[in-house]
PDB file of C-alpha atoms in Angstrom:
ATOM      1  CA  UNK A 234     -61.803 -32.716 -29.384  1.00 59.00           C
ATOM      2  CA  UNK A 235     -64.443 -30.273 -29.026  1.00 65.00           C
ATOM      3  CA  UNK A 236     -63.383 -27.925 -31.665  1.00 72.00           C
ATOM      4  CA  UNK A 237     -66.063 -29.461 -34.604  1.00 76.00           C
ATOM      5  CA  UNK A 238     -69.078 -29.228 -32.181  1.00 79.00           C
ATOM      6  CA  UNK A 239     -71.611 -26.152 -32.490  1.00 82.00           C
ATOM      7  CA  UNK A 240     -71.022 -24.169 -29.356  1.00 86.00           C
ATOM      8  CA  UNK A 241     -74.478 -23.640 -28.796  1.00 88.00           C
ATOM      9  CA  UNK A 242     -75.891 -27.412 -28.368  1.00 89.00           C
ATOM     10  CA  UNK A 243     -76.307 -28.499 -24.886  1.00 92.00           C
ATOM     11  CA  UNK A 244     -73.748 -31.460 -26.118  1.00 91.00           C
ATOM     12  CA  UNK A 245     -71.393 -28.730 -26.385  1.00 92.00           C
ATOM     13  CA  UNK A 246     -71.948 -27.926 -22.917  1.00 93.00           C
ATOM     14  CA  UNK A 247     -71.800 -31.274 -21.391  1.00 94.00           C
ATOM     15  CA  UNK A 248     -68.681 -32.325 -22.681  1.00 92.00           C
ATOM     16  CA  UNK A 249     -67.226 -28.990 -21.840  1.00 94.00           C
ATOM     17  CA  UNK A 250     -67.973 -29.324 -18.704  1.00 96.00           C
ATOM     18  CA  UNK A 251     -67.289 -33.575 -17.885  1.00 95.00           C
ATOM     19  CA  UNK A 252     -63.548 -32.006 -19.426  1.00 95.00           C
ATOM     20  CA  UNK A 253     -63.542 -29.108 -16.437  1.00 97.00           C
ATOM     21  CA  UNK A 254     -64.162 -31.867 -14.165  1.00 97.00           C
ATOM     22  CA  UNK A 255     -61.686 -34.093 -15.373  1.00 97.00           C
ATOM     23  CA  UNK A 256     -58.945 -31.239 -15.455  1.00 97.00           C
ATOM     24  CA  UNK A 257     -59.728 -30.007 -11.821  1.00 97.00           C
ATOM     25  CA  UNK A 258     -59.252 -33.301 -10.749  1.00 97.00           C
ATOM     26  CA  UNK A 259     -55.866 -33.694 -12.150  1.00 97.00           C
ATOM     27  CA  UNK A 260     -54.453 -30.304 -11.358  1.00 98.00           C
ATOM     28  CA  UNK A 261     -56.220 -31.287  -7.527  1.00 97.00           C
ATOM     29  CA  UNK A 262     -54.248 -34.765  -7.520  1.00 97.00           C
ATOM     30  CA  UNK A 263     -50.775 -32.827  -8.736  1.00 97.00           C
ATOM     31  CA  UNK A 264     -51.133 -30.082  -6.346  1.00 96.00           C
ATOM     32  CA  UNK A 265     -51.928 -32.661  -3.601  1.00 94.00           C
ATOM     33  CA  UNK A 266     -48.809 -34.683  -4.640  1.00 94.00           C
ATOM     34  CA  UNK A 267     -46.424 -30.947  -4.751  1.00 94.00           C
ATOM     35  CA  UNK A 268     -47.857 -29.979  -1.413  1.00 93.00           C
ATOM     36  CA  UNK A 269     -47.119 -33.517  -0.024  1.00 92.00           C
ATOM     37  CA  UNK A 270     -43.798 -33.533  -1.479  1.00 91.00           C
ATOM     38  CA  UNK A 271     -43.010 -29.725  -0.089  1.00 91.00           C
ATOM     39  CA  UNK A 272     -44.437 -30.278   3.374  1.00 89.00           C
ATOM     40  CA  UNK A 273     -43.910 -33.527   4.491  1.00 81.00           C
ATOM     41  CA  UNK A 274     -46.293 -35.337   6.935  1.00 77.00           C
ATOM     42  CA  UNK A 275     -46.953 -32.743   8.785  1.00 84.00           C
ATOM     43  CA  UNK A 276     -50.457 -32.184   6.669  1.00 87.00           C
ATOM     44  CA  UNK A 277     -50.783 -35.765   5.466  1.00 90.00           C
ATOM     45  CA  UNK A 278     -54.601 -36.167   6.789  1.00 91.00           C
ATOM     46  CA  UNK A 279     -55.528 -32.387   5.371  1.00 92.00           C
ATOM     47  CA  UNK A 280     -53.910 -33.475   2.177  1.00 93.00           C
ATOM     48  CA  UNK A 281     -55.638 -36.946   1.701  1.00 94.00           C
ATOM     49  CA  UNK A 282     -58.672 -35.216   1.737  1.00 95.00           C
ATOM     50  CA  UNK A 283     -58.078 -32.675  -0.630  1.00 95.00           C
ATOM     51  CA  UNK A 284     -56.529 -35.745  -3.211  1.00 96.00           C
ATOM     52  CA  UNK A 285     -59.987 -37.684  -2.212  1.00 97.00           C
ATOM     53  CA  UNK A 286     -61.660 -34.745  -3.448  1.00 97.00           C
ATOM     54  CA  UNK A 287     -59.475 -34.147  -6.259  1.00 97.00           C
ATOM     55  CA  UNK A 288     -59.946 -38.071  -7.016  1.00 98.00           C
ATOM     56  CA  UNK A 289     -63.956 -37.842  -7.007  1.00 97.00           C
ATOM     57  CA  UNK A 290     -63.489 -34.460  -9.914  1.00 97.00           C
ATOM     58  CA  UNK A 291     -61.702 -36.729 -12.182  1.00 97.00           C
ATOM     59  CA  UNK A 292     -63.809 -40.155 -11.606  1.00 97.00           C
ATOM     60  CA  UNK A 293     -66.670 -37.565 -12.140  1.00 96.00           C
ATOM     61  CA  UNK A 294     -65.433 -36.356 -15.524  1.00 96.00           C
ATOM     62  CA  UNK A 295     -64.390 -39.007 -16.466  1.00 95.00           C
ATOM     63  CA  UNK A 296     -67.194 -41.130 -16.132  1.00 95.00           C
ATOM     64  CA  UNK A 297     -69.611 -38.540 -17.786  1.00 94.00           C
ATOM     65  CA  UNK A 298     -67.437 -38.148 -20.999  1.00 91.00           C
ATOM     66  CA  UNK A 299     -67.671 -42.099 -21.715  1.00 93.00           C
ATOM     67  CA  UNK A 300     -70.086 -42.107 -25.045  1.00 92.00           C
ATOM     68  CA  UNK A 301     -72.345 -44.588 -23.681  1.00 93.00           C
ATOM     69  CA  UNK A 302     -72.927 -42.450 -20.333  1.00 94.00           C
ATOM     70  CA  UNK A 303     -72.857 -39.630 -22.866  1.00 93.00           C
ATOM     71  CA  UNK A 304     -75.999 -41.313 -25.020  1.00 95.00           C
ATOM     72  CA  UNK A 305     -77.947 -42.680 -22.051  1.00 95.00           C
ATOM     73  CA  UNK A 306     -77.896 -39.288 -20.379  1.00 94.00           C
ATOM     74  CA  UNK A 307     -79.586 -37.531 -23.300  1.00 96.00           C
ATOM     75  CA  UNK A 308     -81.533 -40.510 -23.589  1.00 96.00           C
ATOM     76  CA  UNK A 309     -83.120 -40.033 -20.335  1.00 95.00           C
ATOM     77  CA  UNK A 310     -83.011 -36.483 -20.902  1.00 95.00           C
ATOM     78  CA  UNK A 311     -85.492 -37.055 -23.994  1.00 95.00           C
ATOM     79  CA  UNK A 312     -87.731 -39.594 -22.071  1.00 95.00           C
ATOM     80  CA  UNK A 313     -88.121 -36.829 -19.340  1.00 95.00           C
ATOM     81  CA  UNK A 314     -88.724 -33.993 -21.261  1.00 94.00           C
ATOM     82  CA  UNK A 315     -89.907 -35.067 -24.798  1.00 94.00           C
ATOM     83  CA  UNK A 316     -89.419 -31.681 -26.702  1.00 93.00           C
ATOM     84  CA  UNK A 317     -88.301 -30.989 -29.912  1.00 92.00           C
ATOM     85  CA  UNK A 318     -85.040 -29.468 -28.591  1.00 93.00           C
ATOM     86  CA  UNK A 319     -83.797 -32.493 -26.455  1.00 93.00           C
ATOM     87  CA  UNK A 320     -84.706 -34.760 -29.339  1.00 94.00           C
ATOM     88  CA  UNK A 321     -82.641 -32.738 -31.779  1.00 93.00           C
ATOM     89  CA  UNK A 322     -79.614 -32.699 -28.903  1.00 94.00           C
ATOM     90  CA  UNK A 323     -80.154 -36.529 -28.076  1.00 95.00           C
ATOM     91  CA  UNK A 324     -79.674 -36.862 -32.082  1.00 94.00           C
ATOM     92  CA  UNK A 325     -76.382 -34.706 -32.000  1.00 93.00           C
ATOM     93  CA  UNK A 326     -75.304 -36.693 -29.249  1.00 93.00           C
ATOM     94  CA  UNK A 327     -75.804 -39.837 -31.217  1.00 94.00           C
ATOM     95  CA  UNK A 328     -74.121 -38.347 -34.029  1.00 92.00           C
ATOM     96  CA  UNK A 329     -71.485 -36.919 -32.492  1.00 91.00           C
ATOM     97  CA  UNK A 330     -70.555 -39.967 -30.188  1.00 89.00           C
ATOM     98  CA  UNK A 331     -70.035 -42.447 -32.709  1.00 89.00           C
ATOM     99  CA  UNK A 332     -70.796 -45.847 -32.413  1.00 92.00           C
ATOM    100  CA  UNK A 333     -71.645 -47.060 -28.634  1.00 94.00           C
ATOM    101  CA  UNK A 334     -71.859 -50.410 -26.963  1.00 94.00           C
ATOM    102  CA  UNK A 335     -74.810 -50.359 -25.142  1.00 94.00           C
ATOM    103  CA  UNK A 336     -76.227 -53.484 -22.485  1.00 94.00           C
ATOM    104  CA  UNK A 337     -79.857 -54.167 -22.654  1.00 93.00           C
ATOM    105  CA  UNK A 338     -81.217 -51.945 -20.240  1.00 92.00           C
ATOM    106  CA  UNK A 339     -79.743 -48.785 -21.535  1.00 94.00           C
ATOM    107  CA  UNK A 340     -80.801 -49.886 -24.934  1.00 94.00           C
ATOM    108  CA  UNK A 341     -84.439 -49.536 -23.417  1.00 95.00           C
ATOM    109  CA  UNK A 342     -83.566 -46.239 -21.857  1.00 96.00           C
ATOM    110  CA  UNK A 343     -82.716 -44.941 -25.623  1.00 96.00           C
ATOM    111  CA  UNK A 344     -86.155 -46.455 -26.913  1.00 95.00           C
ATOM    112  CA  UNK A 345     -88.232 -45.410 -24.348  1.00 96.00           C
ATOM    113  CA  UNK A 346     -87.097 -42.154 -25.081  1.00 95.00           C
ATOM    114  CA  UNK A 347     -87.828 -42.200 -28.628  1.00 95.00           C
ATOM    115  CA  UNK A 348     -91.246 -43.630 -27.758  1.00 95.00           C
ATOM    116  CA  UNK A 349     -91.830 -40.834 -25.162  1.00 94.00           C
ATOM    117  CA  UNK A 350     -91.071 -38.143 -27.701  1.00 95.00           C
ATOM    118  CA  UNK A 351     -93.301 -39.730 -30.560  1.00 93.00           C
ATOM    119  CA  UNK A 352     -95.660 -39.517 -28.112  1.00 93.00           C
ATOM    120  CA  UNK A 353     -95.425 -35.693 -26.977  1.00 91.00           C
ATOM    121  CA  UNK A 354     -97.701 -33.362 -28.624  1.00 88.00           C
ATOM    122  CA  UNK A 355     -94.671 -31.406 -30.365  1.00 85.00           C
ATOM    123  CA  UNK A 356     -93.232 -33.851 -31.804  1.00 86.00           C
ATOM    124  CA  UNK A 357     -91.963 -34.029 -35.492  1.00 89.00           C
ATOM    125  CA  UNK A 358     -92.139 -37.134 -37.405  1.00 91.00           C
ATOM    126  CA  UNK A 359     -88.927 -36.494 -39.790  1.00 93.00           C
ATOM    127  CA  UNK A 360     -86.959 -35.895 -36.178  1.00 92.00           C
ATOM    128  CA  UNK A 361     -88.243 -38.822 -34.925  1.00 93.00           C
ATOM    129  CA  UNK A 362     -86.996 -40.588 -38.017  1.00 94.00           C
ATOM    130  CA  UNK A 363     -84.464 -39.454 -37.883  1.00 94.00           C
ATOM    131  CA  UNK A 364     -83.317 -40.787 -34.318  1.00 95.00           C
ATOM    132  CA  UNK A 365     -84.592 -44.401 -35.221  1.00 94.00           C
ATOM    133  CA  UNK A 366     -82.043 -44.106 -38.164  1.00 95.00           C
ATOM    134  CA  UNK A 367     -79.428 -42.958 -35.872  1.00 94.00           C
ATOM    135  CA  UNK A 368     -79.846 -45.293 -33.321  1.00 94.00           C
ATOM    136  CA  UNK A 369     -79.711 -48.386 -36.175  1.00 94.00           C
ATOM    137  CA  UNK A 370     -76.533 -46.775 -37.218  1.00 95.00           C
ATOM    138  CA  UNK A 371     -74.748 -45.734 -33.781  1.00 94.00           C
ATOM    139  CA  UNK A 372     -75.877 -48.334 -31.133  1.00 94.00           C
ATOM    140  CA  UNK A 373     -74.474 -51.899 -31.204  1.00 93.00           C
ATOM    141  CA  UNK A 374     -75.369 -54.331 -28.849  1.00 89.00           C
ATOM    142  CA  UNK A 375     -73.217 -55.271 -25.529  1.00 85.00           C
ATOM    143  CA  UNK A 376     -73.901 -58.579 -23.644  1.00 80.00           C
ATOM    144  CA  UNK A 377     -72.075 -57.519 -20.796  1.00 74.00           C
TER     145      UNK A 377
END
């Protein structure tokens, strides 16, 4: 799934990392379940906590690789920081995410973030163009 995104983009990174969660969390919950199985109840509190743990990984992960947690993180991101690099990864994100569902508020989250960065001193009007386009294109409305 990650094999047509450039490496280098924080994107990259993100997704990389929301996976890592998302497979620690699973191996956690199968070791938890082989260690039950191979022990007993003798360590059934010990090994409750280490599937809670395990449980919080994947909910983690899995949470954070959702495309509209994706977009509204790089949204914020942007509104934050309004450089010329976060606007370029908040377009790959948009790009890259296809098209998202997105409630009311986190539509606001995407345009304040556009505002912010037309805003910033750096900013580039063809880049900022270019995220109006891509946020026509990618982000449908969601009532609920």
């Amino acid at each position: 799934m990650l094999k047509n995104i450039d490496k280098n983009t924080y994107y990259y990174k993100y997704r990389r990392q929301a996976y890592i969660f998302e497979g620690i969390g699973i191996s956690g919950i199968a070791a938890a379940v082989l260690i039950n199985e191979l022990t007993g109840n003798r360590y059934k509190s010990v090994i409750l906590i280490f599937a809670a743990v395990a449980m919080l990984f994947l909910v983690i992960g899995g949470a954070s690789s959702r495309p509209h947690v994706l977009v509204k993180s790089f949204a914020t991101l942007l509104a934050n920081e309004p450089t010329a690099q976060n606007a370029r990864e908040f377009l790959y994100a948009l790009e890259h995410s296809g098209t998202v569902h997105l409630v009311k508020s986190s539509r606001n989250i995407v345009n304040m973030a556009i505002l912010s960065y037309e805003r910033a001193s750096e900013h580039d009007e063809e880049t900022a163009e270019k995220l109006r386009e891509a946020v026509k294109k990618h982000v449908k409305n969601k009532i609920i």
